Amino acid sequence: MAIKKNYAGVDGPLSDGNLTIMVVPSAEIEAVADVTAALLNGASAVDITYDLTTDGYQHTPGNEEITQNRLTRPYEKKRQGKQTDTLQLQYGYDPETGEGETQADTVLVTGAKVHVIERRGVDHETDFAAGDKIKIYPGEVGRKTDDPPVAAAEFTRSVAILLDGEVTDETVLTAGA
């Protein structure tokens, strides 16, 4: 491949305003193909993007490594094993309101089966459309914890989404019905 002379690189879109995080009850989704623009624009999908703190969306991808050693082979051979991804959310909340009164608490109920859907690079205010690229995280909402209070900061809660299915890193949406 030749050197690209005078190449300045690619400017990606800024993350500010160009990220959307949705939560959909898993009862709405039996297969990846069920995640459509119509579903994500519908009433059962809850937008939690602006409930999350600035570092409150932490996806850590991972896989087990399987080593395959062979007699007299001069090197180890590694294979990819099970997915070991984690997804941690942190959001602002008001301790004076009851459980379920903030948008994130409404959908992030401990034990609930959910799919967290991520869309990057498209203005947050833009409806989902066929052709949008999304990531899908299926799982169960773990136990919510109140984070320690910090001076001059809002109260926050954290929760792990206990992933229990295949994380799809890039799925292209269809329009749906």
PDB file of C-alpha atoms in Angstrom:
ATOM      1  CA  MET A   1       0.000   0.000   0.000  1.00  0.00           C
ATOM      2  CA  ALA A   2       1.419   3.360  -0.995  1.00  0.00           C
ATOM      3  CA  ILE A   3       1.988   6.206   1.458  1.00  0.00           C
ATOM      4  CA  LYS A   4      -0.811   8.762   1.337  1.00  0.00           C
ATOM      5  CA  LYS A   5       1.094  12.024   0.897  1.00  0.00           C
ATOM      6  CA  ASN A   6      -0.518  15.168   2.316  1.00  0.00           C
ATOM      7  CA  TYR A   7      -3.145  13.012   4.017  1.00  0.00           C
ATOM      8  CA  ALA A   8      -4.662  14.799   7.012  1.00  0.00           C
ATOM      9  CA  GLY A   9      -6.734  11.900   8.386  1.00  0.00           C
ATOM     10  CA  VAL A  10     -10.430  11.534   8.947  1.00  0.00           C
ATOM     11  CA  ASP A  11     -12.367  13.761  11.337  1.00  0.00           C
ATOM     12  CA  GLY A  12     -14.974  11.643  13.090  1.00  0.00           C
ATOM     13  CA  PRO A  13     -18.146  13.227  14.428  1.00  0.00           C
ATOM     14  CA  LEU A  14     -17.989  14.602  17.969  1.00  0.00           C
ATOM     15  CA  SER A  15     -19.637  12.439  20.603  1.00  0.00           C
ATOM     16  CA  ASP A  16     -21.463  15.442  22.106  1.00  0.00           C
ATOM     17  CA  GLY A  17     -25.044  15.254  20.885  1.00  0.00           C
ATOM     18  CA  ASN A  18     -24.270  12.333  18.564  1.00  0.00           C
ATOM     19  CA  LEU A  19     -24.933   9.352  20.829  1.00  0.00           C
ATOM     20  CA  THR A  20     -28.210   7.683  21.759  1.00  0.00           C
ATOM     21  CA  ILE A  21     -28.646   4.978  24.409  1.00  0.00           C
ATOM     22  CA  MET A  22     -32.018   3.208  24.461  1.00  0.00           C
ATOM     23  CA  VAL A  23     -33.377   0.508  26.754  1.00  0.00           C
ATOM     24  CA  VAL A  24     -36.020  -1.908  25.448  1.00  0.00           C
ATOM     25  CA  PRO A  25     -37.711  -4.679  27.450  1.00  0.00           C
ATOM     26  CA  SER A  26     -36.409  -8.038  26.199  1.00  0.00           C
ATOM     27  CA  ALA A  27     -40.009  -9.246  25.781  1.00  0.00           C
ATOM     28  CA  GLU A  28     -40.098  -7.038  22.661  1.00  0.00           C
ATOM     29  CA  ILE A  29     -37.044  -8.743  21.108  1.00  0.00           C
ATOM     30  CA  GLU A  30     -36.753 -12.442  20.294  1.00  0.00           C
ATOM     31  CA  ALA A  31     -33.974 -12.048  17.696  1.00  0.00           C
ATOM     32  CA  VAL A  32     -31.607  -9.338  16.486  1.00  0.00           C
ATOM     33  CA  ALA A  33     -33.853  -8.871  13.438  1.00  0.00           C
ATOM     34  CA  ASP A  34     -36.629  -7.716  15.809  1.00  0.00           C
ATOM     35  CA  VAL A  35     -34.618  -4.577  16.640  1.00  0.00           C
ATOM     36  CA  THR A  36     -35.967  -2.179  14.020  1.00  0.00           C
ATOM     37  CA  ALA A  37     -36.258   1.572  13.609  1.00  0.00           C
ATOM     38  CA  ALA A  38     -40.005   1.263  14.291  1.00  0.00           C
ATOM     39  CA  LEU A  39     -39.319  -0.482  17.627  1.00  0.00           C
ATOM     40  CA  LEU A  40     -36.689   2.051  18.718  1.00  0.00           C
ATOM     41  CA  ASN A  41     -38.940   4.982  17.790  1.00  0.00           C
ATOM     42  CA  GLY A  42     -41.907   3.358  19.577  1.00  0.00           C
ATOM     43  CA  ALA A  43     -43.343   3.715  23.065  1.00  0.00           C
ATOM     44  CA  SER A  44     -41.662   0.649  24.620  1.00  0.00           C
ATOM     45  CA  ALA A  45     -38.126   1.967  23.950  1.00  0.00           C
ATOM     46  CA  VAL A  46     -36.847   4.362  26.634  1.00  0.00           C
ATOM     47  CA  ASP A  47     -34.112   6.912  25.889  1.00  0.00           C
ATOM     48  CA  ILE A  48     -31.716   7.100  28.870  1.00  0.00           C
ATOM     49  CA  THR A  49     -28.923   8.998  27.100  1.00  0.00           C
ATOM     50  CA  TYR A  50     -29.206  12.211  29.078  1.00  0.00           C
ATOM     51  CA  ASP A  51     -29.793  10.410  32.396  1.00  0.00           C
ATOM     52  CA  LEU A  52     -26.254   8.991  32.200  1.00  0.00           C
ATOM     53  CA  THR A  53     -23.304  10.810  33.788  1.00  0.00           C
ATOM     54  CA  THR A  54     -20.336  11.835  31.642  1.00  0.00           C
ATOM     55  CA  ASP A  55     -18.546   8.565  32.415  1.00  0.00           C
ATOM     56  CA  GLY A  56     -21.715   6.596  33.122  1.00  0.00           C
ATOM     57  CA  TYR A  57     -21.680   4.350  30.084  1.00  0.00           C
ATOM     58  CA  GLN A  58     -18.858   1.833  30.300  1.00  0.00           C
ATOM     59  CA  HIS A  59     -18.792  -1.101  27.906  1.00  0.00           C
ATOM     60  CA  THR A  60     -15.756  -3.336  28.298  1.00  0.00           C
ATOM     61  CA  PRO A  61     -15.527  -5.900  25.506  1.00  0.00           C
ATOM     62  CA  GLY A  62     -13.778  -9.146  26.242  1.00  0.00           C
ATOM     63  CA  ASN A  63     -13.344 -12.768  25.293  1.00  0.00           C
ATOM     64  CA  GLU A  64     -11.843 -15.769  27.001  1.00  0.00           C
ATOM     65  CA  GLU A  65      -8.648 -17.003  25.416  1.00  0.00           C
ATOM     66  CA  ILE A  66      -8.301 -20.693  24.710  1.00  0.00           C
ATOM     67  CA  THR A  67      -4.785 -22.037  24.323  1.00  0.00           C
ATOM     68  CA  GLN A  68      -4.225 -24.970  21.984  1.00  0.00           C
ATOM     69  CA  ASN A  69      -0.850 -26.542  22.639  1.00  0.00           C
ATOM     70  CA  ARG A  70       0.447 -29.339  20.449  1.00  0.00           C
ATOM     71  CA  LEU A  71       3.288 -31.758  20.889  1.00  0.00           C
ATOM     72  CA  THR A  72       6.533 -30.185  19.599  1.00  0.00           C
ATOM     73  CA  ARG A  73       4.818 -27.072  18.203  1.00  0.00           C
ATOM     74  CA  PRO A  74       7.327 -24.234  18.789  1.00  0.00           C
ATOM     75  CA  TYR A  75       4.608 -21.686  19.669  1.00  0.00           C
ATOM     76  CA  GLU A  76       1.273 -21.455  21.433  1.00  0.00           C
ATOM     77  CA  LYS A  77      -1.864 -21.116  19.369  1.00  0.00           C
ATOM     78  CA  LYS A  78      -4.673 -18.991  20.866  1.00  0.00           C
ATOM     79  CA  ARG A  79      -8.357 -19.016  19.957  1.00  0.00           C
ATOM     80  CA  GLN A  80     -11.164 -16.726  20.940  1.00  0.00           C
ATOM     81  CA  GLY A  81     -13.527 -18.232  23.515  1.00  0.00           C
ATOM     82  CA  LYS A  82     -16.733 -17.036  25.175  1.00  0.00           C
ATOM     83  CA  GLN A  83     -17.655 -13.360  25.222  1.00  0.00           C
ATOM     84  CA  THR A  84     -16.961 -11.798  28.610  1.00  0.00           C
ATOM     85  CA  ASP A  85     -18.231  -8.263  27.948  1.00  0.00           C
ATOM     86  CA  THR A  86     -19.404  -6.055  30.803  1.00  0.00           C
ATOM     87  CA  LEU A  87     -21.748  -3.042  30.729  1.00  0.00           C
ATOM     88  CA  GLN A  88     -21.881  -0.592  33.636  1.00  0.00           C
ATOM     89  CA  LEU A  89     -24.257   2.382  33.802  1.00  0.00           C
ATOM     90  CA  GLN A  90     -24.233   5.384  36.136  1.00  0.00           C
ATOM     91  CA  TYR A  91     -26.982   7.977  36.186  1.00  0.00           C
ATOM     92  CA  GLY A  92     -28.118  10.993  38.172  1.00  0.00           C
ATOM     93  CA  TYR A  93     -31.110  10.633  40.442  1.00  0.00           C
ATOM     94  CA  ASP A  94     -33.019  12.512  43.121  1.00  0.00           C
ATOM     95  CA  PRO A  95     -33.097  10.588  46.434  1.00  0.00           C
ATOM     96  CA  GLU A  96     -36.312  12.417  47.394  1.00  0.00           C
ATOM     97  CA  THR A  97     -38.307  10.823  44.568  1.00  0.00           C
ATOM     98  CA  GLY A  98     -39.582   7.291  44.865  1.00  0.00           C
ATOM     99  CA  GLU A  99     -38.353   4.241  43.004  1.00  0.00           C
ATOM    100  CA  GLY A 100     -39.330   4.417  39.361  1.00  0.00           C
ATOM    101  CA  GLU A 101     -39.837   8.180  39.272  1.00  0.00           C
ATOM    102  CA  THR A 102     -36.781   9.033  37.210  1.00  0.00           C
ATOM    103  CA  GLN A 103     -36.592   7.858  33.620  1.00  0.00           C
ATOM    104  CA  ALA A 104     -33.590   5.569  34.135  1.00  0.00           C
ATOM    105  CA  ASP A 105     -35.107   4.023  37.289  1.00  0.00           C
ATOM    106  CA  THR A 106     -38.347   3.377  35.426  1.00  0.00           C
ATOM    107  CA  VAL A 107     -36.704   0.961  33.008  1.00  0.00           C
ATOM    108  CA  LEU A 108     -33.646  -0.174  34.995  1.00  0.00           C
ATOM    109  CA  VAL A 109     -35.533  -2.301  37.505  1.00  0.00           C
ATOM    110  CA  THR A 110     -33.409  -4.902  39.255  1.00  0.00           C
ATOM    111  CA  GLY A 111     -33.979  -8.295  37.646  1.00  0.00           C
ATOM    112  CA  ALA A 112     -35.628  -6.904  34.499  1.00  0.00           C
ATOM    113  CA  LYS A 113     -34.568  -8.441  31.202  1.00  0.00           C
ATOM    114  CA  VAL A 114     -33.587  -5.642  28.810  1.00  0.00           C
ATOM    115  CA  HIS A 115     -31.702  -4.867  25.632  1.00  0.00           C
ATOM    116  CA  VAL A 116     -29.504  -1.777  25.733  1.00  0.00           C
ATOM    117  CA  ILE A 117     -29.133  -0.270  22.259  1.00  0.00           C
ATOM    118  CA  GLU A 118     -26.372   2.172  21.293  1.00  0.00           C
ATOM    119  CA  ARG A 119     -26.245   4.402  18.209  1.00  0.00           C
ATOM    120  CA  ARG A 120     -23.169   6.565  17.554  1.00  0.00           C
ATOM    121  CA  GLY A 121     -22.446   9.347  15.113  1.00  0.00           C
ATOM    122  CA  VAL A 122     -26.057  10.404  14.469  1.00  0.00           C
ATOM    123  CA  ASP A 123     -27.605  13.483  16.075  1.00  0.00           C
ATOM    124  CA  HIS A 124     -29.431  12.426  19.229  1.00  0.00           C
ATOM    125  CA  GLU A 125     -32.602  14.235  18.145  1.00  0.00           C
ATOM    126  CA  THR A 126     -32.807  12.266  14.878  1.00  0.00           C
ATOM    127  CA  ASP A 127     -35.315   9.406  14.797  1.00  0.00           C
ATOM    128  CA  PHE A 128     -33.937   5.940  14.189  1.00  0.00           C
ATOM    129  CA  ALA A 129     -34.007   4.976  10.511  1.00  0.00           C
ATOM    130  CA  ALA A 130     -33.268   2.017   8.275  1.00  0.00           C
ATOM    131  CA  GLY A 131     -29.529   1.872   7.664  1.00  0.00           C
ATOM    132  CA  ASP A 132     -28.511   3.205  11.119  1.00  0.00           C
ATOM    133  CA  LYS A 133     -25.707   1.178  12.688  1.00  0.00           C
ATOM    134  CA  ILE A 134     -26.327   0.080  16.263  1.00  0.00           C
ATOM    135  CA  LYS A 135     -24.821  -2.081  19.003  1.00  0.00           C
ATOM    136  CA  ILE A 136     -27.069  -4.417  20.986  1.00  0.00           C
ATOM    137  CA  TYR A 137     -26.424  -5.535  24.573  1.00  0.00           C
ATOM    138  CA  PRO A 138     -28.921  -8.149  25.877  1.00  0.00           C
ATOM    139  CA  GLY A 139     -28.984  -8.707  29.624  1.00  0.00           C
ATOM    140  CA  GLU A 140     -30.548  -8.492  33.029  1.00  0.00           C
ATOM    141  CA  VAL A 141     -30.501  -5.400  35.225  1.00  0.00           C
ATOM    142  CA  GLY A 142     -28.323  -6.025  38.268  1.00  0.00           C
ATOM    143  CA  ARG A 143     -28.705  -4.558  41.741  1.00  0.00           C
ATOM    144  CA  LYS A 144     -28.651  -0.762  41.760  1.00  0.00           C
ATOM    145  CA  THR A 145     -26.252   0.907  44.171  1.00  0.00           C
ATOM    146  CA  ASP A 146     -26.282   4.458  45.457  1.00  0.00           C
ATOM    147  CA  ASP A 147     -22.843   5.898  44.781  1.00  0.00           C
ATOM    148  CA  PRO A 148     -20.988   7.709  47.580  1.00  0.00           C
ATOM    149  CA  PRO A 149     -21.878  11.405  47.748  1.00  0.00           C
ATOM    150  CA  VAL A 150     -19.309  13.813  46.329  1.00  0.00           C
ATOM    151  CA  ALA A 151     -19.008  17.495  47.240  1.00  0.00           C
ATOM    152  CA  ALA A 152     -20.533  19.864  44.685  1.00  0.00           C
ATOM    153  CA  ALA A 153     -21.925  17.015  42.568  1.00  0.00           C
ATOM    154  CA  GLU A 154     -25.308  15.403  41.989  1.00  0.00           C
ATOM    155  CA  PHE A 155     -26.330  12.112  43.574  1.00  0.00           C
ATOM    156  CA  THR A 156     -25.774   9.142  41.278  1.00  0.00           C
ATOM    157  CA  ARG A 157     -26.617   5.468  41.092  1.00  0.00           C
ATOM    158  CA  SER A 158     -24.742   2.682  39.351  1.00  0.00           C
ATOM    159  CA  VAL A 159     -25.996  -0.574  37.917  1.00  0.00           C
ATOM    160  CA  ALA A 160     -24.456  -3.397  35.941  1.00  0.00           C
ATOM    161  CA  ILE A 161     -26.298  -4.888  33.021  1.00  0.00           C
ATOM    162  CA  LEU A 162     -25.514  -8.586  33.435  1.00  0.00           C
ATOM    163  CA  LEU A 163     -25.041  -9.548  29.806  1.00  0.00           C
ATOM    164  CA  ASP A 164     -26.621 -12.888  28.974  1.00  0.00           C
ATOM    165  CA  GLY A 165     -26.529 -13.079  25.200  1.00  0.00           C
ATOM    166  CA  GLU A 166     -24.353 -12.223  22.250  1.00  0.00           C
ATOM    167  CA  VAL A 167     -23.293  -8.586  22.105  1.00  0.00           C
ATOM    168  CA  THR A 168     -23.626  -7.468  18.500  1.00  0.00           C
ATOM    169  CA  ASP A 169     -21.004  -4.856  17.699  1.00  0.00           C
ATOM    170  CA  GLU A 170     -22.547  -3.611  14.470  1.00  0.00           C
ATOM    171  CA  THR A 171     -26.085  -4.261  13.341  1.00  0.00           C
ATOM    172  CA  VAL A 172     -27.772  -2.355  10.541  1.00  0.00           C
ATOM    173  CA  LEU A 173     -31.362  -1.378  11.318  1.00  0.00           C
ATOM    174  CA  THR A 174     -34.269  -2.184   9.047  1.00  0.00           C
ATOM    175  CA  ALA A 175     -37.380  -0.002   8.956  1.00  0.00           C
ATOM    176  CA  GLY A 176     -39.715  -2.530  10.572  1.00  0.00           C
ATOM    177  CA  ALA A 177     -43.475  -2.318  10.710  1.00  0.00           C
TER     178      ALA A 177
END
